[in-house]
mmCIF file of C-alpha atoms in Angstrom:
data_model
loop_
_atom_site.group_PDB
_atom_site.id
_atom_site.type_symbol
_atom_site.label_atom_id
_atom_site.label_comp_id
_atom_site.label_asym_id
_atom_site.label_seq_id
_atom_site.Cartn_x
_atom_site.Cartn_y
_atom_site.Cartn_z
ATOM 1 C CA UNK N 192 192.309 189.522 -136.652
ATOM 2 C CA UNK N 193 189.316 190.296 -138.873
ATOM 3 C CA UNK N 194 185.771 190.269 -137.426
ATOM 4 C CA UNK N 195 184.684 187.226 -139.481
ATOM 5 C CA UNK N 196 187.510 185.063 -138.111
ATOM 6 C CA UNK N 197 186.748 186.235 -134.557
ATOM 7 C CA UNK N 198 183.100 185.192 -134.924
ATOM 8 C CA UNK N 199 184.149 181.807 -136.346
ATOM 9 C CA UNK N 200 186.386 181.169 -133.357
ATOM 10 C CA UNK N 201 183.651 182.149 -130.928
ATOM 11 C CA UNK N 202 181.148 179.848 -132.649
ATOM 12 C CA UNK N 203 183.634 176.977 -132.496
ATOM 13 C CA UNK N 204 184.238 177.316 -128.750
ATOM 14 C CA UNK N 205 183.892 173.780 -127.402
ATOM 15 C CA UNK N 206 181.801 174.290 -124.254
ATOM 16 C CA UNK N 207 178.167 175.417 -124.260
ATOM 17 C CA UNK N 208 176.711 176.829 -121.054
ATOM 18 C CA UNK N 209 173.285 177.791 -119.727
ATOM 19 C CA UNK N 210 172.510 180.085 -116.810
ATOM 20 C CA UNK N 211 174.681 182.320 -114.675
ATOM 21 C CA UNK N 212 176.486 180.272 -111.998
ATOM 22 C CA UNK N 213 179.765 178.618 -112.946
ATOM 23 C CA UNK N 214 180.834 175.114 -111.946
ATOM 24 C CA UNK N 215 184.538 174.309 -111.931
ATOM 25 C CA UNK N 216 183.913 170.531 -111.903
ATOM 26 C CA UNK N 217 186.570 169.048 -109.631
ATOM 27 C CA UNK N 218 186.483 165.293 -109.002
ATOM 28 C CA UNK N 219 182.952 164.304 -107.949
ATOM 29 C CA UNK N 220 182.116 162.290 -104.862
ATOM 30 C CA UNK N 221 179.021 160.657 -103.411
ATOM 31 C CA UNK N 222 175.921 159.692 -105.353
ATOM 32 C CA UNK N 223 175.866 160.000 -109.119
ATOM 33 C CA UNK N 224 172.683 160.368 -111.172
ATOM 34 C CA UNK N 225 172.358 160.031 -114.946
ATOM 35 C CA UNK N 226 169.003 160.685 -116.647
ATOM 36 C CA UNK N 227 168.561 159.061 -120.080
ATOM 37 C CA UNK N 228 165.733 160.454 -122.226
ATOM 38 C CA UNK N 229 164.350 158.170 -124.972
ATOM 39 C CA UNK N 230 163.013 160.812 -127.344
ATOM 40 C CA UNK N 231 160.216 159.652 -129.625
ATOM 41 C CA UNK N 232 158.075 157.709 -127.115
ATOM 42 C CA UNK N 233 159.140 154.058 -127.086
ATOM 43 C CA UNK N 234 156.673 151.165 -126.901
ATOM 44 C CA UNK N 235 156.849 150.243 -123.222
ATOM 45 C CA UNK N 236 154.518 147.248 -123.636
ATOM 46 C CA UNK N 237 157.178 145.567 -125.741
ATOM 47 C CA UNK N 238 159.937 146.281 -123.233
ATOM 48 C CA UNK N 239 158.053 145.271 -120.073
ATOM 49 C CA UNK N 240 155.624 142.671 -121.375
ATOM 50 C CA UNK N 241 152.317 142.092 -119.530
ATOM 51 C CA UNK N 242 152.708 138.383 -120.213
ATOM 52 C CA UNK N 243 149.816 137.393 -117.956
ATOM 53 C CA UNK N 244 147.320 139.463 -119.948
ATOM 54 C CA UNK N 245 145.266 137.705 -122.628
ATOM 55 C CA UNK N 246 144.108 141.152 -123.735
ATOM 56 C CA UNK N 247 147.694 142.037 -124.640
ATOM 57 C CA UNK N 248 147.913 139.135 -127.092
ATOM 58 C CA UNK N 249 144.453 139.852 -128.520
ATOM 59 C CA UNK N 250 145.435 143.495 -129.095
ATOM 60 C CA UNK N 251 148.747 142.735 -130.796
ATOM 61 C CA UNK N 252 148.428 139.844 -133.257
ATOM 62 C CA UNK N 253 151.658 140.798 -135.071
ATOM 63 C CA UNK N 254 153.898 142.625 -132.606
ATOM 64 C CA UNK N 255 153.278 140.953 -129.230
ATOM 65 C CA UNK N 256 156.271 139.405 -127.456
ATOM 66 C CA UNK N 257 155.501 135.731 -126.821
ATOM 67 C CA UNK N 258 154.815 134.474 -123.308
ATOM 68 C CA UNK N 259 157.832 133.344 -121.265
ATOM 69 C CA UNK N 260 158.767 129.721 -121.867
ATOM 70 C CA UNK N 261 156.907 129.473 -125.176
ATOM 71 C CA UNK N 262 159.995 129.092 -127.377
ATOM 72 C CA UNK N 263 162.541 131.251 -129.223
ATOM 73 C CA UNK N 264 161.872 134.967 -128.993
ATOM 74 C CA UNK N 265 159.760 134.633 -125.858
ATOM 75 C CA UNK N 266 159.723 137.247 -123.099
ATOM 76 C CA UNK N 267 162.115 136.704 -120.211
ATOM 77 C CA UNK N 268 160.196 135.999 -116.985
ATOM 78 C CA UNK N 269 160.411 138.676 -114.293
ATOM 79 C CA UNK N 270 157.866 138.871 -111.471
ATOM 80 C CA UNK N 271 154.130 139.431 -110.978
ATOM 81 C CA UNK N 272 153.268 138.247 -114.486
ATOM 82 C CA UNK N 273 155.638 140.617 -116.269
ATOM 83 C CA UNK N 274 158.295 139.702 -118.818
ATOM 84 C CA UNK N 275 161.296 141.452 -120.372
ATOM 85 C CA UNK N 276 162.013 141.855 -124.081
ATOM 86 C CA UNK N 277 164.444 139.092 -125.154
ATOM 87 C CA UNK N 278 166.804 141.614 -126.764
ATOM 88 C CA UNK N 279 167.887 142.538 -123.221
ATOM 89 C CA UNK N 280 168.707 139.025 -122.028
ATOM 90 C CA UNK N 281 172.482 139.413 -122.052
ATOM 91 C CA UNK N 282 172.713 143.125 -121.249
ATOM 92 C CA UNK N 283 170.080 144.107 -118.666
ATOM 93 C CA UNK N 284 168.557 140.898 -117.315
ATOM 94 C CA UNK N 285 171.703 140.218 -115.207
ATOM 95 C CA UNK N 286 171.239 143.608 -113.516
ATOM 96 C CA UNK N 287 167.628 142.738 -112.688
ATOM 97 C CA UNK N 288 168.738 139.386 -111.290
ATOM 98 C CA UNK N 289 171.401 141.152 -109.174
ATOM 99 C CA UNK N 290 168.667 143.504 -107.923
ATOM 100 C CA UNK N 291 170.286 146.507 -109.599
ATOM 101 C CA UNK N 292 167.417 147.199 -111.996
ATOM 102 C CA UNK N 293 163.763 148.035 -111.336
ATOM 103 C CA UNK N 294 160.942 149.030 -113.669
ATOM 104 C CA UNK N 295 158.164 151.521 -112.920
ATOM 105 C CA UNK N 296 155.168 150.834 -115.204
ATOM 106 C CA UNK N 297 152.192 153.166 -115.662
ATOM 107 C CA UNK N 298 154.553 156.136 -115.303
ATOM 108 C CA UNK N 299 154.437 159.482 -117.040
ATOM 109 C CA UNK N 300 152.864 162.920 -117.064
ATOM 110 C CA UNK N 301 149.406 164.462 -116.831
ATOM 111 C CA UNK N 302 149.850 165.819 -120.368
ATOM 112 C CA UNK N 303 147.380 164.266 -122.813
ATOM 113 C CA UNK N 304 148.387 166.219 -125.922
ATOM 114 C CA UNK N 305 150.332 163.247 -127.320
ATOM 115 C CA UNK N 306 152.665 165.849 -128.814
ATOM 116 C CA UNK N 307 156.355 164.948 -128.729
ATOM 117 C CA UNK N 308 157.528 168.541 -128.391
ATOM 118 C CA UNK N 309 154.907 169.652 -125.878
ATOM 119 C CA UNK N 310 155.351 166.673 -123.600
ATOM 120 C CA UNK N 311 159.149 166.578 -123.790
ATOM 121 C CA UNK N 312 159.295 170.285 -123.013
ATOM 122 C CA UNK N 313 156.866 169.914 -120.117
ATOM 123 C CA UNK N 314 158.853 167.044 -118.612
ATOM 124 C CA UNK N 315 162.167 168.852 -118.874
ATOM 125 C CA UNK N 316 160.692 171.934 -117.230
ATOM 126 C CA UNK N 317 159.175 169.779 -114.483
ATOM 127 C CA UNK N 318 155.759 171.197 -115.256
ATOM 128 C CA UNK N 319 152.382 169.640 -114.541
ATOM 129 C CA UNK N 320 149.199 169.928 -116.582
ATOM 130 C CA UNK N 321 147.998 173.003 -114.645
ATOM 131 C CA UNK N 322 149.067 176.387 -115.953
ATOM 132 C CA UNK N 323 150.993 178.849 -113.836
ATOM 133 C CA UNK N 324 154.254 178.873 -111.948
ATOM 134 C CA UNK N 325 157.747 179.911 -112.950
ATOM 135 C CA UNK N 326 159.003 177.209 -115.301
ATOM 136 C CA UNK N 327 161.727 179.025 -117.182
ATOM 137 C CA UNK N 328 164.297 176.585 -115.810
ATOM 138 C CA UNK N 329 164.621 172.818 -116.173
ATOM 139 C CA UNK N 330 164.108 170.561 -113.179
ATOM 140 C CA UNK N 331 167.668 169.151 -113.169
ATOM 141 C CA UNK N 332 168.978 172.720 -113.167
ATOM 142 C CA UNK N 333 166.788 173.499 -110.162
ATOM 143 C CA UNK N 334 168.025 170.329 -108.470
ATOM 144 C CA UNK N 335 171.638 171.410 -109.013
ATOM 145 C CA UNK N 336 170.857 174.884 -107.634
ATOM 146 C CA UNK N 337 169.287 173.438 -104.506
ATOM 147 C CA UNK N 338 172.155 171.019 -103.926
ATOM 148 C CA UNK N 339 174.699 173.799 -104.295
ATOM 149 C CA UNK N 340 178.130 173.986 -105.899
ATOM 150 C CA UNK N 341 179.699 171.786 -103.243
ATOM 151 C CA UNK N 342 177.401 168.839 -103.996
ATOM 152 C CA UNK N 343 176.200 169.225 -107.592
ATOM 153 C CA UNK N 344 178.634 168.840 -110.486
ATOM 154 C CA UNK N 345 176.291 168.729 -113.497
ATOM 155 C CA UNK N 346 176.980 168.068 -117.176
ATOM 156 C CA UNK N 347 174.867 167.513 -120.292
ATOM 157 C CA UNK N 348 176.187 164.950 -122.794
ATOM 158 C CA UNK N 349 174.212 166.324 -125.721
ATOM 159 C CA UNK N 350 174.765 168.459 -128.817
ATOM 160 C CA UNK N 351 173.578 171.555 -126.926
ATOM 161 C CA UNK N 352 172.428 172.331 -123.390
ATOM 162 C CA UNK N 353 168.939 170.764 -123.135
ATOM 163 C CA UNK N 354 165.923 172.416 -121.555
ATOM 164 C CA UNK N 355 166.169 170.165 -118.495
ATOM 165 C CA UNK N 356 169.525 171.793 -117.607
ATOM 166 C CA UNK N 357 168.765 175.417 -118.486
ATOM 167 C CA UNK N 358 168.397 177.917 -115.693
ATOM 168 C CA UNK N 359 170.333 179.844 -113.061
ATOM 169 C CA UNK N 360 173.034 177.215 -112.642
ATOM 170 C CA UNK N 361 175.613 177.059 -115.410
ATOM 171 C CA UNK N 362 175.949 173.569 -116.836
ATOM 172 C CA UNK N 363 178.792 172.482 -119.148
ATOM 173 C CA UNK N 364 177.776 170.731 -122.329
ATOM 174 C CA UNK N 365 180.099 167.895 -123.381
ATOM 175 C CA UNK N 366 179.272 166.981 -126.990
ATOM 176 C CA UNK N 367 181.117 163.665 -127.235
ATOM 177 C CA UNK N 368 179.751 162.755 -130.653
ATOM 178 C CA UNK N 369 180.758 166.204 -131.917
ATOM 179 C CA UNK N 370 184.168 165.666 -130.385
ATOM 180 C CA UNK N 371 184.657 162.784 -132.782
ATOM 181 C CA UNK N 372 184.593 165.138 -135.748
ATOM 182 C CA UNK N 373 187.909 166.597 -136.796
ATOM 183 C CA UNK N 374 188.459 169.878 -134.982
ATOM 184 C CA UNK N 375 188.430 173.024 -137.088
ATOM 185 C CA UNK N 376 190.689 174.687 -134.514
ATOM 186 C CA UNK N 377 194.465 174.491 -134.420
ATOM 187 C CA UNK N 378 196.706 175.310 -131.453
ATOM 188 C CA UNK N 379 196.871 178.984 -132.385
ATOM 189 C CA UNK N 380 193.075 179.188 -132.653
ATOM 190 C CA UNK N 381 192.725 177.686 -129.184
ATOM 191 C CA UNK N 382 195.243 180.177 -127.806
ATOM 192 C CA UNK N 383 193.266 183.051 -129.347
ATOM 193 C CA UNK N 384 189.968 181.780 -127.907
ATOM 194 C CA UNK N 385 191.489 181.529 -124.437
ATOM 195 C CA UNK N 386 192.985 185.008 -124.678
ATOM 196 C CA UNK N 387 189.600 186.426 -125.687
ATOM 197 C CA UNK N 388 188.176 185.409 -122.302
ATOM 198 C CA UNK N 389 191.248 186.246 -120.202
ATOM 199 C CA UNK N 390 190.360 188.198 -117.050
ATOM 200 C CA UNK N 391 186.625 187.526 -117.480
ATOM 201 C CA UNK N 392 184.201 185.364 -115.485
ATOM 202 C CA UNK N 393 184.080 182.901 -118.393
ATOM 203 C CA UNK N 394 187.819 182.267 -118.628
ATOM 204 C CA UNK N 395 187.828 179.199 -116.360
ATOM 205 C CA UNK N 396 184.790 177.781 -118.160
ATOM 206 C CA UNK N 397 186.299 178.177 -121.638
ATOM 207 C CA UNK N 398 189.638 176.723 -120.534
ATOM 208 C CA UNK N 399 187.809 173.789 -118.975
ATOM 209 C CA UNK N 400 185.838 173.257 -122.190
ATOM 210 C CA UNK N 401 189.011 173.166 -124.257
ATOM 211 C CA UNK N 402 190.539 170.591 -121.910
ATOM 212 C CA UNK N 403 187.414 168.412 -121.958
ATOM 213 C CA UNK N 404 187.025 168.405 -125.722
ATOM 214 C CA UNK N 405 190.750 167.872 -126.222
ATOM 215 C CA UNK N 406 190.676 164.839 -123.940
ATOM 216 C CA UNK N 407 187.586 163.479 -125.700
ATOM 217 C CA UNK N 408 189.202 163.848 -129.130
ATOM 218 C CA UNK N 409 192.358 162.064 -127.962
ATOM 219 C CA UNK N 410 190.293 159.194 -126.569
ATOM 220 C CA UNK N 411 188.296 158.833 -129.782
ATOM 221 C CA UNK N 412 191.453 158.915 -131.896
ATOM 222 C CA UNK N 413 192.983 156.196 -129.697
ATOM 223 C CA UNK N 414 189.859 154.044 -130.089
ATOM 224 C CA UNK N 415 189.892 154.482 -133.863
ATOM 225 C CA UNK N 416 193.547 153.441 -133.950
ATOM 226 C CA UNK N 417 192.848 150.391 -131.778
ATOM 227 C CA UNK N 418 189.929 149.443 -134.042
ATOM 228 C CA UNK N 419 192.215 149.271 -137.045
ATOM 229 C CA UNK N 420 194.589 146.885 -135.310
ATOM 230 C CA UNK N 421 192.482 145.130 -132.655
ATOM 231 C CA UNK N 422 189.055 144.876 -134.323
ATOM 232 C CA UNK N 423 187.083 146.865 -131.694
ATOM 233 C CA UNK N 424 183.425 146.061 -132.404
ATOM 234 C CA UNK N 425 181.405 148.350 -130.115
ATOM 235 C CA UNK N 426 178.973 150.658 -131.903
ATOM 236 C CA UNK N 427 178.780 154.415 -131.490
ATOM 237 C CA UNK N 428 176.212 154.426 -128.700
ATOM 238 C CA UNK N 429 178.154 151.960 -126.585
ATOM 239 C CA UNK N 430 181.360 153.948 -127.152
ATOM 240 C CA UNK N 431 179.617 157.138 -126.105
ATOM 241 C CA UNK N 432 178.208 155.453 -122.983
ATOM 242 C CA UNK N 433 181.709 154.450 -121.898
ATOM 243 C CA UNK N 434 182.989 157.983 -122.400
ATOM 244 C CA UNK N 435 180.101 159.413 -120.403
ATOM 245 C CA UNK N 436 180.875 156.928 -117.632
ATOM 246 C CA UNK N 437 184.480 158.081 -117.430
ATOM 247 C CA UNK N 438 183.398 161.694 -117.079
ATOM 248 C CA UNK N 439 180.752 160.757 -114.504
ATOM 249 C CA UNK N 440 183.153 158.593 -112.499
ATOM 250 C CA UNK N 441 185.940 161.180 -112.397
ATOM 251 C CA UNK N 442 184.432 164.639 -112.798
ATOM 252 C CA UNK N 443 180.621 164.985 -112.682
ATOM 253 C CA UNK N 444 177.826 163.564 -110.535
ATOM 254 C CA UNK N 445 174.637 164.796 -112.248
ATOM 255 C CA UNK N 446 174.287 164.028 -115.949
ATOM 256 C CA UNK N 447 171.821 163.924 -118.831
ATOM 257 C CA UNK N 448 171.882 162.267 -122.242
ATOM 258 C CA UNK N 449 169.140 161.726 -124.821
ATOM 259 C CA UNK N 450 168.660 158.992 -127.428
ATOM 260 C CA UNK N 451 166.331 159.413 -130.422
ATOM 261 C CA UNK N 452 164.570 157.125 -132.859
ATOM 262 C CA UNK N 453 161.762 155.543 -130.807
ATOM 263 C CA UNK N 454 158.725 156.700 -132.826
ATOM 264 C CA UNK N 455 157.644 153.329 -134.278
ATOM 265 C CA UNK N 456 154.437 153.957 -136.247
ATOM 266 C CA UNK N 457 155.303 151.433 -138.958
ATOM 267 C CA UNK N 458 156.947 147.999 -138.914
ATOM 268 C CA UNK N 459 157.818 148.043 -135.228
ATOM 269 C CA UNK N 460 158.616 144.330 -135.053
ATOM 270 C CA UNK N 461 158.327 141.973 -132.113
ATOM 271 C CA UNK N 462 161.158 139.790 -130.757
ATOM 272 C CA UNK N 463 163.195 140.986 -133.738
ATOM 273 C CA UNK N 464 163.020 144.032 -135.965
ATOM 274 C CA UNK N 465 163.308 147.791 -135.606
ATOM 275 C CA UNK N 466 162.362 148.218 -131.949
ATOM 276 C CA UNK N 467 164.213 145.098 -130.868
ATOM 277 C CA UNK N 468 167.418 146.366 -132.453
ATOM 278 C CA UNK N 469 167.159 149.706 -130.687
ATOM 279 C CA UNK N 470 166.339 148.192 -127.323
ATOM 280 C CA UNK N 471 169.302 145.851 -127.719
ATOM 281 C CA UNK N 472 171.605 148.745 -128.510
ATOM 282 C CA UNK N 473 170.443 150.803 -125.545
ATOM 283 C CA UNK N 474 170.702 147.789 -123.241
ATOM 284 C CA UNK N 475 174.279 147.146 -124.306
ATOM 285 C CA UNK N 476 175.098 150.832 -123.905
ATOM 286 C CA UNK N 477 173.786 150.872 -120.335
ATOM 287 C CA UNK N 478 175.707 147.702 -119.514
ATOM 288 C CA UNK N 479 178.834 149.316 -120.979
ATOM 289 C CA UNK N 480 178.202 152.416 -118.877
ATOM 290 C CA UNK N 481 177.955 150.311 -115.716
ATOM 291 C CA UNK N 482 181.156 148.491 -116.558
ATOM 292 C CA UNK N 483 183.083 151.683 -117.299
ATOM 293 C CA UNK N 484 181.932 153.328 -114.048
ATOM 294 C CA UNK N 485 184.101 150.845 -112.126
ATOM 295 C CA UNK N 486 183.939 151.237 -108.323
ATOM 296 C CA UNK N 487 181.735 154.360 -108.729
ATOM 297 C CA UNK N 488 178.904 152.108 -109.965
ATOM 298 C CA UNK N 489 177.944 151.280 -106.383
ATOM 299 C CA UNK N 490 177.058 154.974 -105.893
ATOM 300 C CA UNK N 491 175.314 155.353 -109.264
ATOM 301 C CA UNK N 492 171.654 155.672 -110.289
ATOM 302 C CA UNK N 493 170.480 155.726 -113.917
ATOM 303 C CA UNK N 494 166.878 156.708 -114.698
ATOM 304 C CA UNK N 495 165.589 156.028 -118.223
ATOM 305 C CA UNK N 496 162.448 157.914 -119.246
ATOM 306 C CA UNK N 497 160.415 158.756 -122.352
ATOM 307 C CA UNK N 498 157.853 161.484 -123.035
ATOM 308 C CA UNK N 499 154.909 159.068 -123.171
ATOM 309 C CA UNK N 500 154.020 155.521 -124.134
ATOM 310 C CA UNK N 501 152.290 154.200 -127.215
ATOM 311 C CA UNK N 502 148.879 152.845 -128.054
ATOM 312 C CA UNK N 503 148.217 149.493 -126.467
ATOM 313 C CA UNK N 504 146.696 148.052 -129.636
ATOM 314 C CA UNK N 505 148.847 147.768 -132.743
ATOM 315 C CA UNK N 506 147.854 149.876 -135.729
ATOM 316 C CA UNK N 507 147.220 148.847 -139.343
ATOM 317 C CA UNK N 508 150.916 149.316 -140.194
ATOM 318 C CA UNK N 509 152.080 146.784 -137.582
ATOM 319 C CA UNK N 510 153.304 149.606 -135.408
ATOM 320 C CA UNK N 511 151.973 151.733 -132.557
ATOM 321 C CA UNK N 512 150.876 155.364 -132.285
ATOM 322 C CA UNK N 513 151.267 158.080 -129.655
ATOM 323 C CA UNK N 514 149.948 157.032 -126.273
ATOM 324 C CA UNK N 515 150.035 158.054 -122.622
ATOM 325 C CA UNK N 516 151.507 155.956 -119.782
ATOM 326 C CA UNK N 517 154.952 154.417 -120.192
ATOM 327 C CA UNK N 518 157.572 152.452 -118.226
ATOM 328 C CA UNK N 519 160.589 154.031 -116.525
ATOM 329 C CA UNK N 520 163.798 152.101 -115.855
ATOM 330 C CA UNK N 521 165.832 152.667 -112.691
ATOM 331 C CA UNK N 522 169.240 151.028 -112.680
ATOM 332 C CA UNK N 523 172.382 151.281 -110.591
ATOM 333 C CA UNK N 524 174.691 149.848 -107.990
ATOM 334 C CA UNK N 525 172.692 151.595 -105.256
ATOM 335 C CA UNK N 526 169.248 150.646 -106.646
ATOM 336 C CA UNK N 527 166.859 148.385 -104.749
ATOM 337 C CA UNK N 528 165.896 146.464 -107.850
ATOM 338 C CA UNK N 529 164.829 143.044 -108.989
ATOM 339 C CA UNK N 530 161.213 144.200 -108.856
ATOM 340 C CA UNK N 531 158.403 146.053 -110.581
ATOM 341 C CA UNK N 532 157.826 149.210 -108.526
ATOM 342 C CA UNK N 533 155.032 151.718 -108.073
ATOM 343 C CA UNK N 534 151.262 151.636 -108.392
ATOM 344 C CA UNK N 535 149.976 149.061 -110.854
ATOM 345 C CA UNK N 536 146.730 147.813 -112.314
ATOM 346 C CA UNK N 537 145.712 144.686 -114.225
ATOM 347 C CA UNK N 538 146.229 145.054 -117.972
ATOM 348 C CA UNK N 539 142.804 144.690 -119.571
ATOM 349 C CA UNK N 540 140.479 146.761 -121.681
ATOM 350 C CA UNK N 541 138.615 148.482 -118.860
ATOM 351 C CA UNK N 542 141.848 149.732 -117.251
ATOM 352 C CA UNK N 543 143.123 151.484 -120.383
ATOM 353 C CA UNK N 544 143.219 155.271 -120.509
ATOM 354 C CA UNK N 545 140.629 156.488 -123.035
ATOM 355 C CA UNK N 546 140.320 152.881 -124.248
ATOM 356 C CA UNK N 547 143.711 153.108 -125.964
ATOM 357 C CA UNK N 548 146.731 153.636 -123.662
ATOM 358 C CA UNK N 549 148.339 152.703 -120.403
ATOM 359 C CA UNK N 550 147.093 155.021 -117.635
ATOM 360 C CA UNK N 551 149.517 157.152 -115.635
ATOM 361 C CA UNK N 552 149.467 155.962 -112.025
ATOM 362 C CA UNK N 553 153.017 157.042 -111.117
ATOM 363 C CA UNK N 554 153.355 160.731 -111.952
ATOM 364 C CA UNK N 555 156.923 161.523 -112.988
ATOM 365 C CA UNK N 556 157.516 164.538 -110.725
ATOM 366 C CA UNK N 557 156.345 162.628 -107.660
ATOM 367 C CA UNK N 558 158.611 159.707 -108.566
ATOM 368 C CA UNK N 559 161.639 161.940 -109.143
ATOM 369 C CA UNK N 560 160.915 163.924 -105.975
ATOM 370 C CA UNK N 561 160.854 160.718 -103.936
ATOM 371 C CA UNK N 562 164.103 159.626 -105.555
ATOM 372 C CA UNK N 563 165.765 163.001 -104.883
ATOM 373 C CA UNK N 564 164.677 162.817 -101.267
ATOM 374 C CA UNK N 565 166.422 159.474 -100.853
ATOM 375 C CA UNK N 566 169.529 160.296 -102.903
ATOM 376 C CA UNK N 567 170.203 163.753 -101.493
ATOM 377 C CA UNK N 568 168.200 163.974 -98.276
ATOM 378 C CA UNK N 569 166.204 166.940 -99.587
ATOM 379 C CA UNK N 570 163.491 168.134 -97.235
ATOM 380 C CA UNK N 571 160.018 169.158 -98.374
ATOM 381 C CA UNK N 572 160.961 172.837 -98.702
ATOM 382 C CA UNK N 573 163.850 172.144 -101.064
ATOM 383 C CA UNK N 574 161.876 169.546 -103.018
ATOM 384 C CA UNK N 575 159.187 172.192 -103.504
ATOM 385 C CA UNK N 576 161.761 174.447 -105.172
ATOM 386 C CA UNK N 577 162.491 171.656 -107.669
ATOM 387 C CA UNK N 578 158.870 170.560 -108.207
ATOM 388 C CA UNK N 579 156.487 173.236 -106.895
ATOM 389 C CA UNK N 580 153.264 171.868 -105.437
ATOM 390 C CA UNK N 581 154.254 168.208 -105.828
ATOM 391 C CA UNK N 582 154.110 165.615 -103.044
ATOM 392 C CA UNK N 583 157.001 163.137 -103.304
ATOM 393 C CA UNK N 584 156.196 159.441 -103.601
ATOM 394 C CA UNK N 585 158.842 157.175 -102.098
ATOM 395 C CA UNK N 586 159.088 153.985 -104.159
ATOM 396 C CA UNK N 587 162.227 153.000 -102.220
ATOM 397 C CA UNK N 588 164.171 152.796 -105.466
ATOM 398 C CA UNK N 589 167.492 153.515 -103.733
#
């Protein structure tokens, strides 16, 4: 075989890995955690509406979500003066009513750069605003390392291993959207790839990757065939969510996926429009994920985060700009939901951060540390290896 073909086969290998410890990924058991990252900083004040705040309506003459009970397109009433975006009425409101969904407002990081890259990178590393410390690994990788191979079966459902999963523990990367593209490899190519890694530490990993991607391709092909004859109408995100659920229910128990397109500087919309459409899609995807998890849903936690929030006041383009505090979503069959959790403050001008944004009252590392303590029984010493120098805050989310 010539060198060029060998390099092509190596580049086409279906499983990306980060770190140095290998996970064989047998059937998972116990609690399952999926972290969903909304990249682009979504407008949390449109998702979780401060419907009791007159200041909210004064600040957003074009993009505010109407008060609950005021007519079509109004916010859905929750508790404590908060409302939910109407695009989530059919998908996520039932989970809130079943107490399987909670929201944590005024959440986020100490970072005030308002830079997408800087803040996303800092979150994934589990880093605070202060310099120092060893942050070459991502915090989910450190969590997996501290849980150990017997308890942590991690996987990233992204195009490449994200920063949050890079580190000492090897994490398989299952690119389900990429799996939908026609494979460039035939049976002989796959045989050659496997033989290349025979009798090496990576052989089991490569073989596993080939099995995973082969199964994903078969599932996608079956769905495409069914769509032609049975008019399947789910969109790509919902399809991907169901595939992730099947992997999480059967094989993995610690997962990560990211969703882009939340940077709404222009024409954001209110009860309808750009943001509404995206919230509706994500809501349906999460509902599809819950459905596809089956009995495993009762042991499942989903945490939805974003790098920061957006400006409280709308801008001149009927959109919002980069902000600070945001709202996290915590959803699952084991979640103590039906409530708005964490520290809160009245929404008015004098409580804004720098007279423009939501403040951060629920620091993300403290929230995650408290959640990890409840989910996995981690003591302070092990939590400190995931988030050095951070005191966990128990919001009793699970």
